[in-house]
Amino acid sequence: MQKVARFHKVSYERFLYDWMDSFGDSKETIKEIYDNIKLPKRATKGSAGYDFFAPVQIELKPNETIKIPTGIRVEILEDWVLKLYPRSGLGFKYRLQLNNTVGIIDSDYYYSDNEGHIFAKITNDSNENRTVNINAGEGFMQGIFIQYGITLDDEVTELRNGGFGSTTK
């Protein structure tokens, strides 16, 4: 296996700002959440996906959505991308979905002003009236590294500074 990336936590200041934007909470609570963030990891030697762990207890009733600052950023080799998906068991049991269907984390996102902070916006799209409960520290999303190519006539020189559609602004 080729080693192509390294996960890091974003700075506490970045996490504090993003968590306050999503949820509020006291600074003491946010510091405790930050301190307990686990870096993504594979569950087994044969796992393709790196599990992302919920920073807090999450309950999503049918058709509810939540935006989760994960506290994670990733340093990736230039010709690789991290693709994010819900954990397959959660998708199968609850139709848990990422709102952008597949999250794409480009290698240059790491250097953005927001430190490349990875968010997950998830929806319980259950048509069986089932509530999703995810415990703090439980895997809820998985990331898979994929190598990609570019066209022979590609001459892009622009640099990214942002996320969520920033390359088309």
Short mmCIF file of N, CA and C in Angstrom, two decimals:
data_model
loop_
_atom_site.label_atom_id
_atom_site.label_comp_id
_atom_site.label_asym_id
_atom_site.label_seq_id
_atom_site.Cartn_x
_atom_site.Cartn_y
_atom_site.Cartn_z
N MET A 1 0.83 -1.19 0.00
CA MET A 1 0.00 0.00 0.00
C MET A 1 0.87 1.25 0.00
N GLN A 2 0.49 2.19 -0.81
CA GLN A 2 1.18 3.46 -0.84
C GLN A 2 0.61 4.37 0.25
N LYS A 3 1.45 5.00 1.03
CA LYS A 3 1.00 5.94 2.06
C LYS A 3 0.93 7.33 1.44
N VAL A 4 -0.26 7.93 1.48
CA VAL A 4 -0.51 9.14 0.71
C VAL A 4 -1.01 10.32 1.53
N ALA A 5 -1.27 10.13 2.82
CA ALA A 5 -1.89 11.22 3.58
C ALA A 5 -1.60 11.09 5.07
N ARG A 6 -1.92 12.17 5.79
CA ARG A 6 -1.81 12.17 7.24
C ARG A 6 -2.94 13.04 7.78
N PHE A 7 -3.69 12.49 8.74
CA PHE A 7 -4.76 13.25 9.40
C PHE A 7 -4.18 14.07 10.54
N HIS A 8 -4.78 15.24 10.76
CA HIS A 8 -4.42 16.13 11.86
C HIS A 8 -5.70 16.71 12.44
N LYS A 9 -5.61 17.21 13.65
CA LYS A 9 -6.69 18.03 14.19
C LYS A 9 -6.49 19.45 13.67
N VAL A 10 -7.59 20.18 13.50
CA VAL A 10 -7.47 21.61 13.26
C VAL A 10 -7.07 22.26 14.59
N SER A 11 -6.68 23.50 14.56
CA SER A 11 -6.33 24.18 15.80
C SER A 11 -7.57 24.33 16.68
N TYR A 12 -7.34 24.47 17.97
CA TYR A 12 -8.47 24.68 18.88
C TYR A 12 -9.24 25.94 18.49
N GLU A 13 -8.56 27.00 18.12
CA GLU A 13 -9.21 28.25 17.75
C GLU A 13 -10.15 28.05 16.56
N ARG A 14 -9.69 27.30 15.55
CA ARG A 14 -10.51 27.01 14.38
C ARG A 14 -11.74 26.19 14.77
N PHE A 15 -11.51 25.16 15.59
CA PHE A 15 -12.61 24.30 16.02
C PHE A 15 -13.63 25.10 16.84
N LEU A 16 -13.15 25.92 17.75
CA LEU A 16 -14.02 26.75 18.57
C LEU A 16 -14.92 27.62 17.69
N TYR A 17 -14.33 28.30 16.74
CA TYR A 17 -15.08 29.17 15.83
C TYR A 17 -16.15 28.38 15.06
N ASP A 18 -15.75 27.25 14.49
CA ASP A 18 -16.67 26.47 13.66
C ASP A 18 -17.75 25.79 14.51
N TRP A 19 -17.39 25.31 15.70
CA TRP A 19 -18.38 24.67 16.56
C TRP A 19 -19.40 25.70 17.04
N MET A 20 -18.93 26.88 17.42
CA MET A 20 -19.85 27.95 17.84
C MET A 20 -20.81 28.31 16.71
N ASP A 21 -20.30 28.32 15.49
CA ASP A 21 -21.14 28.63 14.33
C ASP A 21 -22.23 27.57 14.13
N SER A 22 -21.92 26.32 14.42
CA SER A 22 -22.88 25.23 14.22
C SER A 22 -23.80 25.01 15.43
N PHE A 23 -23.24 25.07 16.64
CA PHE A 23 -23.99 24.63 17.82
C PHE A 23 -24.03 25.60 18.99
N GLY A 24 -23.08 26.51 19.09
CA GLY A 24 -23.00 27.29 20.30
C GLY A 24 -22.20 26.53 21.33
N ASP A 25 -22.75 26.32 22.51
CA ASP A 25 -22.13 25.63 23.64
C ASP A 25 -21.13 26.56 24.35
N SER A 26 -20.77 26.18 25.55
CA SER A 26 -19.80 26.95 26.32
C SER A 26 -18.39 26.60 25.86
N LYS A 27 -17.45 27.51 26.12
CA LYS A 27 -16.07 27.26 25.74
C LYS A 27 -15.51 26.04 26.48
N GLU A 28 -15.93 25.81 27.71
CA GLU A 28 -15.46 24.65 28.46
C GLU A 28 -15.94 23.36 27.80
N THR A 29 -17.20 23.34 27.38
CA THR A 29 -17.76 22.16 26.71
C THR A 29 -17.04 21.92 25.38
N ILE A 30 -16.81 22.98 24.64
CA ILE A 30 -16.16 22.85 23.34
C ILE A 30 -14.72 22.37 23.50
N LYS A 31 -14.03 22.86 24.53
CA LYS A 31 -12.66 22.40 24.78
C LYS A 31 -12.64 20.91 25.09
N GLU A 32 -13.60 20.43 25.86
CA GLU A 32 -13.69 19.00 26.17
C GLU A 32 -13.97 18.19 24.91
N ILE A 33 -14.86 18.68 24.07
CA ILE A 33 -15.16 18.01 22.79
C ILE A 33 -13.88 17.94 21.95
N TYR A 34 -13.20 19.07 21.84
CA TYR A 34 -11.97 19.15 21.05
C TYR A 34 -10.91 18.17 21.56
N ASP A 35 -10.73 18.15 22.88
CA ASP A 35 -9.71 17.28 23.47
C ASP A 35 -9.98 15.80 23.21
N ASN A 36 -11.26 15.45 23.02
CA ASN A 36 -11.64 14.05 22.83
C ASN A 36 -11.78 13.64 21.36
N ILE A 37 -11.47 14.53 20.43
CA ILE A 37 -11.55 14.18 19.01
C ILE A 37 -10.54 13.09 18.69
N LYS A 38 -11.01 12.07 18.00
CA LYS A 38 -10.14 10.97 17.57
C LYS A 38 -9.86 11.13 16.08
N LEU A 39 -8.61 10.96 15.70
CA LEU A 39 -8.26 11.00 14.28
C LEU A 39 -8.87 9.79 13.58
N PRO A 40 -9.26 9.95 12.30
CA PRO A 40 -9.81 8.82 11.55
C PRO A 40 -8.82 7.67 11.47
N LYS A 41 -9.36 6.46 11.47
CA LYS A 41 -8.51 5.28 11.32
C LYS A 41 -9.30 4.15 10.69
N ARG A 42 -8.56 3.19 10.13
CA ARG A 42 -9.18 1.99 9.56
C ARG A 42 -9.48 1.00 10.68
N ALA A 43 -10.55 0.26 10.54
CA ALA A 43 -10.94 -0.71 11.57
C ALA A 43 -10.15 -2.01 11.44
N THR A 44 -9.83 -2.40 10.21
CA THR A 44 -9.10 -3.64 9.98
C THR A 44 -8.06 -3.43 8.89
N LYS A 45 -7.13 -4.36 8.79
CA LYS A 45 -6.07 -4.29 7.79
C LYS A 45 -6.64 -4.23 6.37
N GLY A 46 -7.76 -4.89 6.13
CA GLY A 46 -8.36 -4.91 4.80
C GLY A 46 -9.36 -3.79 4.53
N SER A 47 -9.57 -2.90 5.49
CA SER A 47 -10.52 -1.79 5.31
C SER A 47 -9.97 -0.75 4.35
N ALA A 48 -10.78 -0.35 3.38
CA ALA A 48 -10.40 0.75 2.50
C ALA A 48 -10.70 2.09 3.15
N GLY A 49 -11.77 2.15 3.94
CA GLY A 49 -12.22 3.41 4.50
C GLY A 49 -11.63 3.71 5.87
N TYR A 50 -11.35 4.99 6.08
CA TYR A 50 -10.93 5.52 7.37
C TYR A 50 -12.18 6.05 8.07
N ASP A 51 -12.49 5.48 9.22
CA ASP A 51 -13.68 5.90 9.95
C ASP A 51 -13.47 7.26 10.58
N PHE A 52 -14.45 8.14 10.40
CA PHE A 52 -14.52 9.42 11.10
C PHE A 52 -15.46 9.22 12.27
N PHE A 53 -15.07 9.71 13.45
CA PHE A 53 -15.80 9.45 14.67
C PHE A 53 -16.60 10.68 15.10
N ALA A 54 -17.82 10.45 15.54
CA ALA A 54 -18.69 11.54 15.98
C ALA A 54 -18.06 12.23 17.19
N PRO A 55 -17.94 13.57 17.14
CA PRO A 55 -17.34 14.28 18.28
C PRO A 55 -18.28 14.37 19.48
N VAL A 56 -19.58 14.19 19.25
CA VAL A 56 -20.61 14.23 20.31
C VAL A 56 -21.70 13.23 19.96
N GLN A 57 -22.58 13.00 20.92
CA GLN A 57 -23.77 12.18 20.68
C GLN A 57 -24.64 12.88 19.64
N ILE A 58 -25.09 12.13 18.64
CA ILE A 58 -25.93 12.69 17.58
C ILE A 58 -27.23 11.89 17.53
N GLU A 59 -28.34 12.60 17.55
CA GLU A 59 -29.64 11.97 17.34
C GLU A 59 -30.30 12.70 16.19
N LEU A 60 -30.68 11.93 15.18
CA LEU A 60 -31.35 12.50 14.01
C LEU A 60 -32.66 11.77 13.78
N LYS A 61 -33.74 12.51 13.93
CA LYS A 61 -35.05 11.95 13.61
C LYS A 61 -35.20 11.93 12.09
N PRO A 62 -36.17 11.20 11.57
CA PRO A 62 -36.36 11.17 10.11
C PRO A 62 -36.45 12.59 9.54
N ASN A 63 -35.72 12.81 8.45
CA ASN A 63 -35.67 14.07 7.71
C ASN A 63 -34.94 15.20 8.44
N GLU A 64 -34.28 14.92 9.54
CA GLU A 64 -33.48 15.93 10.21
C GLU A 64 -32.07 15.95 9.62
N THR A 65 -31.45 17.13 9.67
CA THR A 65 -30.10 17.36 9.14
C THR A 65 -29.25 18.02 10.21
N ILE A 66 -27.98 17.69 10.21
CA ILE A 66 -27.04 18.31 11.14
C ILE A 66 -25.72 18.57 10.40
N LYS A 67 -25.09 19.70 10.71
CA LYS A 67 -23.76 20.03 10.17
C LYS A 67 -22.74 19.85 11.28
N ILE A 68 -21.81 18.92 11.06
CA ILE A 68 -20.85 18.54 12.10
C ILE A 68 -19.44 19.00 11.75
N PRO A 69 -18.87 19.93 12.51
CA PRO A 69 -17.44 20.22 12.37
C PRO A 69 -16.68 19.03 12.98
N THR A 70 -15.91 18.33 12.19
CA THR A 70 -15.25 17.11 12.68
C THR A 70 -14.00 17.40 13.51
N GLY A 71 -13.41 18.59 13.33
CA GLY A 71 -12.15 18.89 14.00
C GLY A 71 -10.96 18.30 13.28
N ILE A 72 -11.19 17.73 12.10
CA ILE A 72 -10.16 17.00 11.36
C ILE A 72 -9.79 17.75 10.08
N ARG A 73 -8.53 17.67 9.75
CA ARG A 73 -8.02 18.11 8.45
C ARG A 73 -7.10 17.01 7.94
N VAL A 74 -6.77 17.04 6.65
CA VAL A 74 -5.94 15.97 6.11
C VAL A 74 -4.94 16.53 5.12
N GLU A 75 -3.71 16.10 5.27
CA GLU A 75 -2.61 16.46 4.37
C GLU A 75 -2.48 15.31 3.37
N ILE A 76 -2.69 15.61 2.07
CA ILE A 76 -2.76 14.57 1.04
C ILE A 76 -1.74 14.86 -0.06
N LEU A 77 -1.11 13.83 -0.59
CA LEU A 77 -0.25 14.01 -1.76
C LEU A 77 -1.04 14.64 -2.90
N GLU A 78 -0.34 15.35 -3.77
CA GLU A 78 -0.98 16.19 -4.78
C GLU A 78 -1.94 15.46 -5.72
N ASP A 79 -1.66 14.27 -6.14
CA ASP A 79 -2.54 13.63 -7.12
C ASP A 79 -3.50 12.62 -6.49
N TRP A 80 -3.92 12.93 -5.26
CA TRP A 80 -4.85 12.09 -4.52
C TRP A 80 -6.00 12.94 -3.99
N VAL A 81 -7.12 12.30 -3.72
CA VAL A 81 -8.29 12.96 -3.16
C VAL A 81 -8.87 12.05 -2.08
N LEU A 82 -9.49 12.63 -1.08
CA LEU A 82 -10.21 11.87 -0.07
C LEU A 82 -11.70 11.99 -0.38
N LYS A 83 -12.35 10.84 -0.58
CA LYS A 83 -13.79 10.82 -0.84
C LYS A 83 -14.49 10.35 0.43
N LEU A 84 -15.52 11.08 0.83
CA LEU A 84 -16.24 10.80 2.08
C LEU A 84 -17.63 10.25 1.80
N TYR A 85 -18.00 9.24 2.56
CA TYR A 85 -19.29 8.57 2.44
C TYR A 85 -19.82 8.30 3.85
N PRO A 86 -21.14 8.13 4.01
CA PRO A 86 -21.62 7.65 5.30
C PRO A 86 -21.12 6.24 5.55
N ARG A 87 -20.98 5.83 6.79
CA ARG A 87 -20.67 4.43 7.08
C ARG A 87 -21.76 3.59 6.45
N SER A 88 -21.39 2.53 5.79
CA SER A 88 -22.36 1.75 5.01
C SER A 88 -23.49 1.19 5.86
N GLY A 89 -23.22 0.78 7.09
CA GLY A 89 -24.27 0.26 7.95
C GLY A 89 -25.32 1.30 8.27
N LEU A 90 -24.89 2.55 8.49
CA LEU A 90 -25.84 3.63 8.78
C LEU A 90 -26.66 3.98 7.54
N GLY A 91 -26.02 3.93 6.38
CA GLY A 91 -26.75 4.17 5.14
C GLY A 91 -27.78 3.08 4.89
N PHE A 92 -27.39 1.84 5.14
CA PHE A 92 -28.28 0.70 4.90
C PHE A 92 -29.46 0.70 5.87
N LYS A 93 -29.19 0.93 7.16
CA LYS A 93 -30.24 0.85 8.17
C LYS A 93 -31.15 2.07 8.21
N TYR A 94 -30.59 3.26 7.95
CA TYR A 94 -31.34 4.50 8.16
C TYR A 94 -31.41 5.41 6.95
N ARG A 95 -30.76 5.02 5.84
CA ARG A 95 -30.64 5.91 4.69
C ARG A 95 -29.92 7.21 5.08
N LEU A 96 -28.99 7.09 6.03
CA LEU A 96 -28.19 8.25 6.41
C LEU A 96 -27.37 8.67 5.20
N GLN A 97 -27.42 9.96 4.88
CA GLN A 97 -26.76 10.44 3.67
C GLN A 97 -25.99 11.72 3.93
N LEU A 98 -24.88 11.86 3.22
CA LEU A 98 -24.20 13.15 3.20
C LEU A 98 -24.99 14.04 2.25
N ASN A 99 -25.19 15.29 2.63
CA ASN A 99 -26.01 16.17 1.80
C ASN A 99 -25.40 16.46 0.43
N ASN A 100 -24.10 16.36 0.31
CA ASN A 100 -23.47 16.55 -1.00
C ASN A 100 -23.19 15.20 -1.67
N THR A 101 -23.85 14.17 -1.24
CA THR A 101 -23.78 12.78 -1.73
C THR A 101 -22.42 12.15 -1.49
N VAL A 102 -21.36 12.73 -1.98
CA VAL A 102 -20.00 12.27 -1.72
C VAL A 102 -19.17 13.52 -1.42
N GLY A 103 -18.52 13.51 -0.28
CA GLY A 103 -17.64 14.63 0.04
C GLY A 103 -16.32 14.46 -0.68
N ILE A 104 -15.82 15.55 -1.26
CA ILE A 104 -14.54 15.53 -1.97
C ILE A 104 -13.58 16.47 -1.25
N ILE A 105 -12.50 15.90 -0.74
CA ILE A 105 -11.47 16.70 -0.07
C ILE A 105 -10.23 16.68 -0.97
N ASP A 106 -9.97 17.80 -1.61
CA ASP A 106 -8.83 17.94 -2.50
C ASP A 106 -7.54 18.16 -1.70
N SER A 107 -6.42 17.85 -2.33
CA SER A 107 -5.14 17.96 -1.63
C SER A 107 -4.81 19.39 -1.22
N ASP A 108 -5.27 20.38 -1.95
CA ASP A 108 -4.93 21.76 -1.60
C ASP A 108 -5.88 22.37 -0.56
N TYR A 109 -6.93 21.65 -0.17
CA TYR A 109 -7.85 22.15 0.86
C TYR A 109 -7.14 22.32 2.20
N TYR A 110 -6.14 21.52 2.46
CA TYR A 110 -5.38 21.55 3.70
C TYR A 110 -4.81 22.94 3.98
N TYR A 111 -4.51 23.70 2.94
CA TYR A 111 -3.84 24.99 3.07
C TYR A 111 -4.80 26.18 3.09
N SER A 112 -6.11 25.95 3.13
CA SER A 112 -7.10 27.02 3.14
C SER A 112 -7.08 27.81 4.44
N ASP A 113 -7.64 29.01 4.40
CA ASP A 113 -7.72 29.84 5.60
C ASP A 113 -8.44 29.15 6.74
N ASN A 114 -9.38 28.24 6.42
CA ASN A 114 -10.10 27.52 7.47
C ASN A 114 -9.36 26.25 7.90
N GLU A 115 -8.08 26.16 7.56
CA GLU A 115 -7.19 25.04 7.90
C GLU A 115 -7.62 23.73 7.25
N GLY A 116 -8.51 23.78 6.27
CA GLY A 116 -8.98 22.56 5.63
C GLY A 116 -9.89 21.75 6.54
N HIS A 117 -10.60 22.44 7.44
CA HIS A 117 -11.50 21.79 8.39
C HIS A 117 -12.59 21.02 7.65
N ILE A 118 -12.67 19.72 7.90
CA ILE A 118 -13.65 18.86 7.24
C ILE A 118 -14.95 18.87 8.03
N PHE A 119 -16.03 19.19 7.34
CA PHE A 119 -17.37 19.17 7.92
C PHE A 119 -18.14 18.00 7.31
N ALA A 120 -19.13 17.54 8.02
CA ALA A 120 -20.06 16.55 7.49
C ALA A 120 -21.47 17.09 7.72
N LYS A 121 -22.20 17.29 6.65
CA LYS A 121 -23.61 17.66 6.77
C LYS A 121 -24.40 16.41 6.40
N ILE A 122 -25.07 15.83 7.40
CA ILE A 122 -25.74 14.55 7.19
C ILE A 122 -27.25 14.68 7.44
N THR A 123 -28.00 13.85 6.73
CA THR A 123 -29.45 13.81 6.86
C THR A 123 -29.92 12.38 7.07
N ASN A 124 -30.85 12.22 8.00
CA ASN A 124 -31.53 10.95 8.17
C ASN A 124 -32.69 10.95 7.18
N ASP A 125 -32.48 10.28 6.07
CA ASP A 125 -33.47 10.25 4.98
C ASP A 125 -34.38 9.02 5.11
N SER A 126 -34.61 8.58 6.35
CA SER A 126 -35.38 7.36 6.60
C SER A 126 -36.79 7.49 6.05
N ASN A 127 -37.20 6.48 5.32
CA ASN A 127 -38.60 6.42 4.91
C ASN A 127 -39.32 5.34 5.73
N GLU A 128 -38.66 4.90 6.80
CA GLU A 128 -39.22 3.89 7.70
C GLU A 128 -39.45 4.46 9.09
N ASN A 129 -39.40 5.79 9.21
CA ASN A 129 -39.64 6.50 10.47
C ASN A 129 -38.69 6.05 11.58
N ARG A 130 -37.40 5.87 11.25
CA ARG A 130 -36.40 5.41 12.22
C ARG A 130 -35.47 6.56 12.61
N THR A 131 -35.23 6.69 13.89
CA THR A 131 -34.32 7.70 14.41
C THR A 131 -32.91 7.12 14.46
N VAL A 132 -31.93 7.91 14.03
CA VAL A 132 -30.52 7.51 14.06
C VAL A 132 -29.91 8.03 15.36
N ASN A 133 -29.27 7.15 16.09
CA ASN A 133 -28.51 7.53 17.28
C ASN A 133 -27.06 7.12 17.07
N ILE A 134 -26.17 8.09 17.15
CA ILE A 134 -24.74 7.84 17.00
C ILE A 134 -24.07 8.33 18.27
N ASN A 135 -23.38 7.46 18.94
CA ASN A 135 -22.71 7.83 20.18
C ASN A 135 -21.44 8.62 19.89
N ALA A 136 -21.05 9.47 20.84
CA ALA A 136 -19.78 10.17 20.73
C ALA A 136 -18.67 9.13 20.61
N GLY A 137 -17.77 9.33 19.67
CA GLY A 137 -16.66 8.41 19.46
C GLY A 137 -16.99 7.25 18.53
N GLU A 138 -18.24 7.17 18.06
CA GLU A 138 -18.65 6.11 17.14
C GLU A 138 -18.43 6.57 15.69
N GLY A 139 -18.01 5.64 14.83
CA GLY A 139 -17.83 5.97 13.42
C GLY A 139 -19.15 6.29 12.76
N PHE A 140 -19.19 7.39 12.00
CA PHE A 140 -20.42 7.76 11.30
C PHE A 140 -20.18 8.03 9.82
N MET A 141 -18.94 8.23 9.45
CA MET A 141 -18.59 8.56 8.07
C MET A 141 -17.27 7.86 7.79
N GLN A 142 -17.01 7.56 6.52
CA GLN A 142 -15.74 6.94 6.16
C GLN A 142 -15.13 7.68 4.97
N GLY A 143 -13.82 7.73 4.98
CA GLY A 143 -13.09 8.38 3.90
C GLY A 143 -12.19 7.40 3.19
N ILE A 144 -12.17 7.48 1.86
CA ILE A 144 -11.34 6.58 1.05
C ILE A 144 -10.45 7.45 0.15
N PHE A 145 -9.16 7.16 0.17
CA PHE A 145 -8.21 7.89 -0.67
C PHE A 145 -8.18 7.28 -2.06
N ILE A 146 -8.28 8.14 -3.07
CA ILE A 146 -8.31 7.71 -4.47
C ILE A 146 -7.31 8.56 -5.25
N GLN A 147 -6.50 7.91 -6.07
CA GLN A 147 -5.60 8.66 -6.96
C GLN A 147 -6.39 9.08 -8.19
N TYR A 148 -6.08 10.24 -8.74
CA TYR A 148 -6.80 10.72 -9.92
C TYR A 148 -5.80 11.24 -10.95
N GLY A 149 -6.28 11.37 -12.17
CA GLY A 149 -5.47 11.91 -13.25
C GLY A 149 -6.05 13.21 -13.77
N ILE A 150 -5.30 13.88 -14.62
CA ILE A 150 -5.76 15.11 -15.27
C ILE A 150 -5.53 14.98 -16.77
N THR A 151 -6.15 15.87 -17.53
CA THR A 151 -6.03 15.81 -18.98
C THR A 151 -4.64 16.24 -19.43
N LEU A 152 -4.24 15.82 -20.60
CA LEU A 152 -2.91 16.15 -21.14
C LEU A 152 -2.72 17.65 -21.35
N ASP A 153 -3.81 18.37 -21.62
CA ASP A 153 -3.69 19.81 -21.90
C ASP A 153 -4.04 20.67 -20.68
N ASP A 154 -4.11 20.09 -19.50
CA ASP A 154 -4.44 20.82 -18.28
C ASP A 154 -3.30 21.75 -17.90
N GLU A 155 -3.60 23.03 -17.66
CA GLU A 155 -2.58 24.01 -17.27
C GLU A 155 -3.06 24.88 -16.12
N VAL A 156 -3.88 24.34 -15.24
CA VAL A 156 -4.43 25.12 -14.13
C VAL A 156 -3.31 25.52 -13.16
N THR A 157 -3.31 26.80 -12.77
CA THR A 157 -2.32 27.30 -11.83
C THR A 157 -2.96 27.96 -10.61
N GLU A 158 -4.29 28.09 -10.60
CA GLU A 158 -4.99 28.75 -9.50
C GLU A 158 -4.81 27.96 -8.21
N LEU A 159 -4.78 28.68 -7.08
CA LEU A 159 -4.68 28.06 -5.77
C LEU A 159 -6.00 28.23 -5.02
N ARG A 160 -6.36 27.26 -4.24
CA ARG A 160 -7.60 27.29 -3.45
C ARG A 160 -7.42 28.14 -2.20
N ASN A 161 -8.52 28.77 -1.77
CA ASN A 161 -8.57 29.36 -0.45
C ASN A 161 -10.01 29.30 0.05
N GLY A 162 -10.42 28.14 0.47
CA GLY A 162 -11.78 27.96 0.98
C GLY A 162 -12.27 26.58 0.69
N GLY A 163 -13.50 26.33 1.02
CA GLY A 163 -14.12 25.02 0.79
C GLY A 163 -15.52 25.19 0.30
N PHE A 164 -16.26 24.09 0.19
CA PHE A 164 -17.66 24.10 -0.21
C PHE A 164 -17.92 24.94 -1.46
N GLY A 165 -17.38 24.52 -2.56
CA GLY A 165 -17.62 25.20 -3.83
C GLY A 165 -16.70 26.38 -4.09
N SER A 166 -15.64 26.52 -3.33
CA SER A 166 -14.76 27.69 -3.46
C SER A 166 -14.03 27.74 -4.79
N THR A 167 -13.89 26.61 -5.48
CA THR A 167 -13.13 26.61 -6.73
C THR A 167 -13.95 27.14 -7.89
N THR A 168 -15.26 27.39 -7.72
CA THR A 168 -16.07 27.92 -8.82
C THR A 168 -16.52 29.35 -8.56
N LYS A 169 -15.98 30.00 -7.53
CA LYS A 169 -16.37 31.38 -7.21
C LYS A 169 -15.59 32.35 -8.04
#
